[in-house]
Coordinates of C-alpha atoms in Angstrom, one line a residue:
Chain A
M783 CA 0.0 0.0 -0.1
R784 CA 3.0 2.4 0.7
R785 CA 4.3 1.6 -2.8
K786 CA 1.0 2.3 -4.3
K787 CA 0.8 5.5 -2.3
K788 CA 4.2 6.5 -3.6
V789 CA 3.2 6.2 -7.1
I790 CA 0.2 8.3 -6.6
D791 CA 2.0 10.9 -4.7
D792 CA 4.6 11.1 -7.4
G793 CA 1.9 11.7 -9.9
I794 CA 0.3 14.4 -7.8
A795 CA 3.7 15.9 -7.2
R796 CA 4.2 16.1 -10.9
A797 CA 0.8 17.9 -11.4
T798 CA 1.6 21.5 -11.1
E799 CA -0.7 23.0 -13.7
R800 CA -3.5 25.1 -12.6
R801 CA -6.4 25.5 -14.9
G802 CA -10.1 25.0 -14.9
I803 CA -11.1 21.2 -15.5
V804 CA -14.0 19.4 -16.9
I805 CA -15.5 16.7 -14.8
V806 CA -17.9 14.1 -16.4
L807 CA -20.1 12.1 -13.9
T808 CA -21.8 9.3 -15.7
G809 CA -23.0 5.8 -15.4
N810 CA -26.3 4.3 -14.0
G811 CA -25.6 4.5 -10.3
K812 CA -26.7 6.8 -7.7
G813 CA -24.6 9.7 -6.7
K814 CA -23.8 11.8 -10.3
S815 CA -25.9 14.8 -9.4
S816 CA -25.3 14.8 -5.8
S817 CA -21.6 14.7 -6.3
G818 CA -22.1 17.8 -8.7
F819 CA -24.0 19.5 -6.0
G820 CA -21.3 18.4 -3.2
M821 CA -18.7 20.5 -5.6
V822 CA -21.0 23.4 -5.6
A823 CA -21.0 23.3 -1.7
R824 CA -17.1 23.1 -1.9
A825 CA -17.1 26.1 -4.1
L826 CA -19.4 28.0 -1.8
G827 CA -16.9 27.3 0.8
H828 CA -14.2 29.1 -1.1
D829 CA -16.7 31.9 -1.8
M830 CA -16.5 31.3 -5.5
R831 CA -19.2 32.0 -8.1
I832 CA -21.2 29.3 -9.4
A833 CA -23.8 28.7 -12.2
V834 CA -26.2 25.7 -12.2
V835 CA -28.4 24.6 -15.4
Q836 CA -30.6 21.6 -14.6
F837 CA -31.6 20.1 -17.9
I838 CA -34.3 17.8 -16.5
K839 CA -36.8 18.9 -14.1
G840 CA -38.3 16.4 -11.6
A841 CA -41.8 16.1 -10.7
Y842 CA -41.2 18.2 -7.5
A843 CA -38.9 20.8 -5.9
T844 CA -35.8 19.2 -4.6
G845 CA -33.6 19.9 -1.5
E846 CA -30.8 21.1 -3.7
E847 CA -32.7 23.6 -5.2
A848 CA -34.4 24.8 -2.1
F849 CA -31.0 25.1 -0.4
F850 CA -28.8 26.6 -3.1
Q851 CA -31.4 29.1 -4.0
R852 CA -30.6 30.7 -0.5
F853 CA -27.2 32.1 -1.8
P854 CA -28.1 34.1 -4.9
E855 CA -25.1 36.3 -4.7
N856 CA -22.9 33.1 -5.2
V857 CA -25.1 30.6 -6.9
D858 CA -27.2 31.3 -10.2
F859 CA -29.6 28.3 -10.1
N860 CA -31.7 27.6 -13.2
V861 CA -34.1 24.8 -13.5
M862 CA -34.7 24.7 -17.2
G863 CA -36.3 21.5 -18.2
D864 CA -39.8 22.6 -17.4
G865 CA -41.9 19.5 -18.1
F866 CA -39.1 18.0 -19.9
T867 CA -38.5 14.2 -18.9
W868 CA -37.0 11.4 -20.9
D869 CA -40.5 9.9 -21.7
T870 CA -42.2 12.8 -23.3
Q871 CA -44.2 12.3 -26.6
D872 CA -43.3 15.8 -28.0
R873 CA -39.8 15.6 -29.3
D874 CA -40.0 19.1 -31.0
K875 CA -41.1 20.7 -27.8
D876 CA -38.2 19.0 -25.8
I877 CA -35.8 20.0 -28.4
A878 CA -36.8 23.7 -27.9
T879 CA -36.8 23.4 -24.2
V880 CA -33.1 21.9 -24.4
R881 CA -32.1 24.7 -26.7
R882 CA -33.4 27.3 -24.2
A883 CA -31.3 25.5 -21.4
W884 CA -28.3 25.2 -23.6
N885 CA -28.3 29.1 -24.5
K886 CA -28.6 29.8 -20.6
A887 CA -25.5 27.4 -20.1
L888 CA -23.7 29.2 -23.1
S889 CA -24.0 32.7 -21.2
F890 CA -22.2 31.1 -18.3
L891 CA -19.5 29.3 -20.3
G892 CA -18.6 32.5 -21.8
D893 CA -18.4 34.6 -18.5
S894 CA -15.1 34.5 -16.7
D895 CA -16.5 35.7 -13.6
V896 CA -18.2 32.2 -13.1
D897 CA -15.9 30.0 -11.5
L898 CA -17.8 26.6 -11.6
V899 CA -20.8 25.5 -14.1
L900 CA -22.8 22.5 -13.1
L901 CA -24.5 21.2 -16.1
D902 CA -26.8 18.7 -14.4
E903 CA -28.3 15.8 -16.6
L904 CA -26.8 17.2 -19.8
N905 CA -25.6 13.9 -20.7
I906 CA -28.9 12.4 -21.0
V907 CA -29.9 15.3 -23.5
L908 CA -26.8 14.4 -25.5
Q909 CA -27.5 10.6 -25.7
L910 CA -31.1 11.5 -26.9
G911 CA -29.7 13.6 -29.7
Y912 CA -31.5 16.7 -28.6
L913 CA -28.4 18.7 -28.8
P914 CA -25.2 18.1 -30.9
T915 CA -22.2 16.9 -28.7
E916 CA -20.1 18.9 -31.2
E917 CA -21.7 22.1 -29.8
V918 CA -21.0 21.3 -26.2
L919 CA -17.4 20.4 -27.0
K920 CA -16.8 23.7 -28.8
A921 CA -18.2 25.6 -26.0
L922 CA -16.0 23.6 -23.3
E923 CA -13.0 24.5 -25.5
T924 CA -13.6 28.2 -25.9
R925 CA -14.6 28.9 -22.1
P926 CA -12.4 31.0 -19.9
P927 CA -9.3 28.7 -19.0
M928 CA -9.7 29.0 -15.1
Q929 CA -13.5 27.8 -15.2
H930 CA -14.5 24.4 -14.0
V931 CA -17.4 22.6 -15.6
V932 CA -19.2 19.5 -14.0
I933 CA -21.4 17.5 -16.5
T934 CA -23.6 14.8 -15.1
G935 CA -26.2 12.1 -16.4
R936 CA -26.1 8.7 -17.5
G937 CA -25.0 7.9 -21.1
A938 CA -22.1 10.5 -21.6
P939 CA -21.1 10.2 -25.3
D940 CA -17.6 9.1 -26.1
P941 CA -16.3 12.3 -27.4
L942 CA -17.1 14.1 -24.3
I943 CA -15.5 11.6 -22.2
E944 CA -12.4 12.0 -24.6
A945 CA -12.4 15.9 -24.1
A946 CA -13.1 15.8 -20.3
D947 CA -10.0 16.1 -17.7
T948 CA -11.7 13.6 -15.1
V949 CA -14.4 11.1 -15.8
T950 CA -16.2 8.9 -13.1
E951 CA -18.5 6.0 -14.1
M952 CA -20.9 5.5 -11.3
R953 CA -21.9 1.7 -11.3
D954 CA -25.3 0.8 -9.7
I955 CA -24.2 -2.1 -7.5
K956 CA -27.6 -2.1 -5.7
H957 CA -30.4 0.4 -5.1
A958 CA -32.9 0.8 -2.3
Y959 CA -36.0 1.1 -4.8
R960 CA -35.6 -2.6 -5.7
Q961 CA -36.0 -3.5 -2.1
G962 CA -39.2 -1.6 -2.1
V963 CA -38.0 1.5 -0.4
M964 CA -39.3 4.8 -1.8
A965 CA -37.0 7.7 -3.0
Q966 CA -36.2 9.3 0.4
K967 CA -36.0 13.1 1.1
G968 CA -32.6 14.4 1.9
V969 CA -30.7 11.8 0.3
E970 CA -32.4 11.4 -3.0
L971 CA -34.8 14.2 -3.4
Chain B
M1292 CA -36.1 3.4 -24.1
R1293 CA -39.6 3.7 -23.1
R1294 CA -40.0 0.1 -22.2
K1295 CA -37.0 0.4 -20.0
K1296 CA -38.5 3.4 -18.3
K1297 CA -41.7 1.3 -17.7
V1298 CA -39.8 -1.2 -16.0
I1299 CA -38.2 1.2 -13.8
D1300 CA -41.3 3.0 -13.1
D1301 CA -43.0 -0.1 -12.1
G1302 CA -40.3 -0.9 -9.5
I1303 CA -40.6 2.7 -8.3
A1304 CA -44.3 2.4 -8.0
R1305 CA -44.0 -0.7 -6.0
A1306 CA -41.5 0.9 -3.7
T1307 CA -43.8 2.2 -1.1
E1308 CA -41.8 1.7 2.2
R1309 CA -40.5 4.7 3.9
R1310 CA -37.3 4.2 6.2
G1311 CA -34.1 5.4 6.6
I1312 CA -31.4 3.9 4.1
V1313 CA -28.0 3.2 4.0
I1314 CA -26.0 4.3 1.1
V1315 CA -22.4 3.0 0.6
L1316 CA -20.3 5.0 -2.2
T1317 CA -17.1 3.3 -2.9
G1318 CA -14.5 2.5 -5.7
N1319 CA -11.6 4.3 -7.0
G1320 CA -13.1 7.3 -8.9
K1321 CA -13.5 10.9 -7.9
G1322 CA -17.0 11.7 -6.4
K1323 CA -17.5 9.9 -3.4
S1324 CA -17.3 12.5 -0.7
S1325 CA -18.7 15.2 -3.0
S1326 CA -21.7 13.1 -3.6
G1327 CA -22.1 12.5 0.3
F1328 CA -21.7 16.4 0.8
G1329 CA -24.3 16.9 -2.0
M1330 CA -26.7 14.8 0.0
V1331 CA -25.9 16.9 3.1
A1332 CA -26.9 20.0 0.9
R1333 CA -30.1 18.3 -0.1
A1334 CA -31.1 17.3 3.4
L1335 CA -30.4 21.2 4.6
G1336 CA -33.0 22.0 1.9
H1337 CA -35.4 20.1 3.7
D1338 CA -34.2 21.6 7.0
M1339 CA -33.1 18.2 8.4
R1340 CA -30.5 17.5 11.0
I1341 CA -27.2 16.3 9.9
A1342 CA -24.1 15.0 11.5
V1343 CA -20.8 14.7 9.6
V1344 CA -17.7 12.7 10.9
Q1345 CA -14.8 12.8 8.6
F1346 CA -12.4 9.9 9.5
I1347 CA -9.5 11.2 7.4
K1348 CA -8.4 14.7 7.6
G1349 CA -6.5 16.2 4.6
A1350 CA -3.6 18.4 4.7
Y1351 CA -5.5 21.7 4.7
A1352 CA -9.1 23.0 5.6
T1353 CA -11.6 22.1 2.7
G1354 CA -14.5 24.0 1.1
E1355 CA -17.0 21.7 2.4
E1356 CA -15.8 21.9 5.9
A1357 CA -15.6 25.9 5.8
F1358 CA -19.2 25.9 4.2
F1359 CA -21.1 23.4 6.3
Q1360 CA -19.5 24.9 9.5
R1361 CA -21.8 27.9 8.7
F1362 CA -25.0 26.0 9.8
P1363 CA -24.3 25.0 13.2
E1364 CA -28.0 24.5 13.9
N1365 CA -28.5 21.8 11.3
V1366 CA -25.1 20.3 10.7
D1367 CA -22.8 19.0 13.4
F1368 CA -19.5 18.7 11.5
N1369 CA -16.6 16.8 13.1
V1370 CA -13.1 16.5 11.4
M1371 CA -11.9 13.6 13.5
G1372 CA -8.9 12.2 11.8
D1373 CA -6.4 14.6 13.2
G1374 CA -3.1 13.7 11.5
F1375 CA -4.4 10.4 10.3
T1376 CA -3.6 9.4 6.9
W1377 CA -3.3 6.1 5.2
D1378 CA 0.6 6.1 5.1
T1379 CA 1.1 7.0 8.7
Q1380 CA 4.0 5.0 10.6
D1381 CA 2.1 4.7 13.9
R1382 CA -0.6 2.1 13.7
D1383 CA -1.6 2.3 17.5
K1384 CA -1.9 6.1 17.2
D1385 CA -4.3 5.8 14.2
I1386 CA -6.3 3.1 15.8
A1387 CA -6.8 5.4 18.9
T1388 CA -7.8 8.2 16.7
V1389 CA -10.3 6.0 14.7
R1390 CA -11.9 4.8 17.9
R1391 CA -12.4 8.3 19.0
A1392 CA -14.1 9.3 15.7
W1393 CA -16.1 6.0 15.9
N1394 CA -17.2 6.9 19.4
K1395 CA -18.5 10.2 18.1
A1396 CA -20.2 8.5 15.1
L1397 CA -22.0 6.1 17.6
S1398 CA -23.3 9.1 19.3
F1399 CA -25.2 10.2 16.2
L1400 CA -26.2 6.7 15.2
G1401 CA -28.0 6.4 18.7
D1402 CA -29.6 9.7 18.3
S1403 CA -33.2 9.8 16.6
D1404 CA -33.1 13.6 16.4
V1405 CA -30.3 13.2 13.5
D1406 CA -31.9 12.5 10.2
L1407 CA -28.7 11.9 8.2
V1408 CA -25.3 10.7 9.2
L1409 CA -22.2 11.0 6.8
L1410 CA -19.4 8.9 7.7
D1411 CA -16.8 10.2 5.2
E1412 CA -13.9 7.8 4.6
L1413 CA -15.1 5.2 6.9
N1414 CA -14.6 2.5 4.3
I1415 CA -10.7 3.1 4.3
V1416 CA -10.5 2.6 8.0
L1417 CA -12.5 -0.7 7.7
Q1418 CA -10.1 -1.9 4.8
L1419 CA -7.1 -1.1 7.0
G1420 CA -8.7 -3.1 9.7
Y1421 CA -8.5 -0.1 12.2
L1422 CA -12.1 -0.8 13.3
P1423 CA -14.0 -4.2 13.0
T1424 CA -16.7 -4.0 10.3
E1425 CA -19.0 -6.1 12.6
E1426 CA -19.1 -3.0 14.9
V1427 CA -20.4 -0.8 12.2
L1428 CA -22.8 -3.4 11.0
K1429 CA -24.3 -3.6 14.6
A1430 CA -24.7 0.1 15.0
L1431 CA -26.4 0.3 11.6
E1432 CA -28.8 -2.5 12.5
T1433 CA -29.8 -0.8 15.8
R1434 CA -29.9 2.8 14.5
P1435 CA -33.1 4.8 14.6
P1436 CA -35.3 3.4 11.8
M1437 CA -35.8 6.6 9.9
Q1438 CA -32.2 7.7 9.9
H1439 CA -30.0 7.8 6.7
V1440 CA -26.5 7.0 6.7
V1441 CA -24.1 7.7 4.0
I1442 CA -20.7 5.8 4.1
T1443 CA -17.8 6.8 1.6
G1444 CA -14.3 5.7 0.9
R1445 CA -12.6 3.3 -1.4
G1446 CA -12.5 -0.4 -0.4
A1447 CA -15.8 -0.9 1.2
P1448 CA -15.7 -4.4 2.7
D1449 CA -18.3 -7.0 1.2
P1450 CA -20.3 -7.3 4.6
L1451 CA -20.9 -3.7 4.4
I1452 CA -22.1 -3.9 0.8
E1453 CA -24.3 -6.7 1.8
A1454 CA -25.9 -4.7 4.6
A1455 CA -26.4 -1.6 2.6
D1456 CA -29.5 -0.5 0.7
T1457 CA -27.9 1.5 -2.0
V1458 CA -24.3 1.1 -3.3
T1459 CA -22.5 2.7 -6.0
E1460 CA -19.1 1.9 -7.2
M1461 CA -17.4 4.9 -8.6
R1462 CA -15.0 3.8 -11.4
D1463 CA -12.1 5.9 -12.1
I1464 CA -12.2 6.4 -16.1
K1465 CA -9.7 9.2 -16.1
H1466 CA -8.4 11.8 -13.6
A1467 CA -6.9 15.4 -14.2
Y1468 CA -3.8 14.8 -12.1
R1469 CA -2.6 12.1 -14.6
Q1470 CA -2.7 14.9 -17.2
G1471 CA -0.4 17.1 -14.8
V1472 CA -3.4 19.3 -13.5
M1473 CA -3.1 20.0 -9.6
A1474 CA -6.0 19.3 -7.4
Q1475 CA -8.4 22.3 -7.9
K1476 CA -10.1 24.4 -5.3
G1477 CA -14.0 24.2 -5.5
V1478 CA -14.0 21.0 -7.2
E1479 CA -11.6 18.8 -5.2
L1480 CA -10.7 20.9 -2.3

């Protein structure tokens, strides 16, 4: 274990570059969005400026929305996917909704005063083909160099994984709902 | 995709039980602790009471600590692993430190006023054999029935995975430090 740690430490010691990074959180397991929101909390601890765009709105208000809306000077929180869910019958309407959300995201990706941009559930939108991945890649490439971007959602397309700095796949080993337990306030909602 | 969604929806519809759940976030990828802290933020959005015990202290103050210490009425935040890291030379001292942290954790696991307990990096402690897993399992079994517990860290032992309700393995697909980028404030620190 000490040798393994040395290899990691050496890698970290060689890591001397400071720049904004792109983090992709994908896979079927629980924890992608909550991880993104944990980074928002971290960034708030450093008094950074944060923008959140949620591409898919759930059926009810969530704890994270209620909480982060309390800090309007630091967090610009945008729930854009009004009515958009991944089983809608109206593809054109959904694409228009996605486009509005993406335009909002673009305004943050062009603003060097924004330190961290969380694009929650964007991967699903890309997987469905509701927004071309190339547009996202181009915006990431041309964003302010110190800006961090976190992109969540299952099904991250390969070119996005290729372009990202850090990628975690969250594997669903087991989930409480399969044992008959409802989604629980605080941890899932 | 619609059929897949129906299978999931049917599962969720059948999930009618309300109780506290145990969530284990493990694996080598980035996002375990930040996911736990995202759930803390969610729980704060619902005005719940939260206890955090960090078993491993980093070299510097973290954003999440700075941030969540701002809400002492809701969050009891405990950084216990003073000086403890996984390459220490003094195993006895580390075990004593772990024991102090675990006693703190036990006080929360016995308190039905605490809605969510985050045991950050506990898995590593178990993997190192610094605390018997059976003690943790027993405390989880006898905790207040509505209390949620989130346990993070690589190397979760199998009996804990067995006992948990929801388990995600975070797979490290790629990490910025291997491209020479330092750990960045806000997203990692």
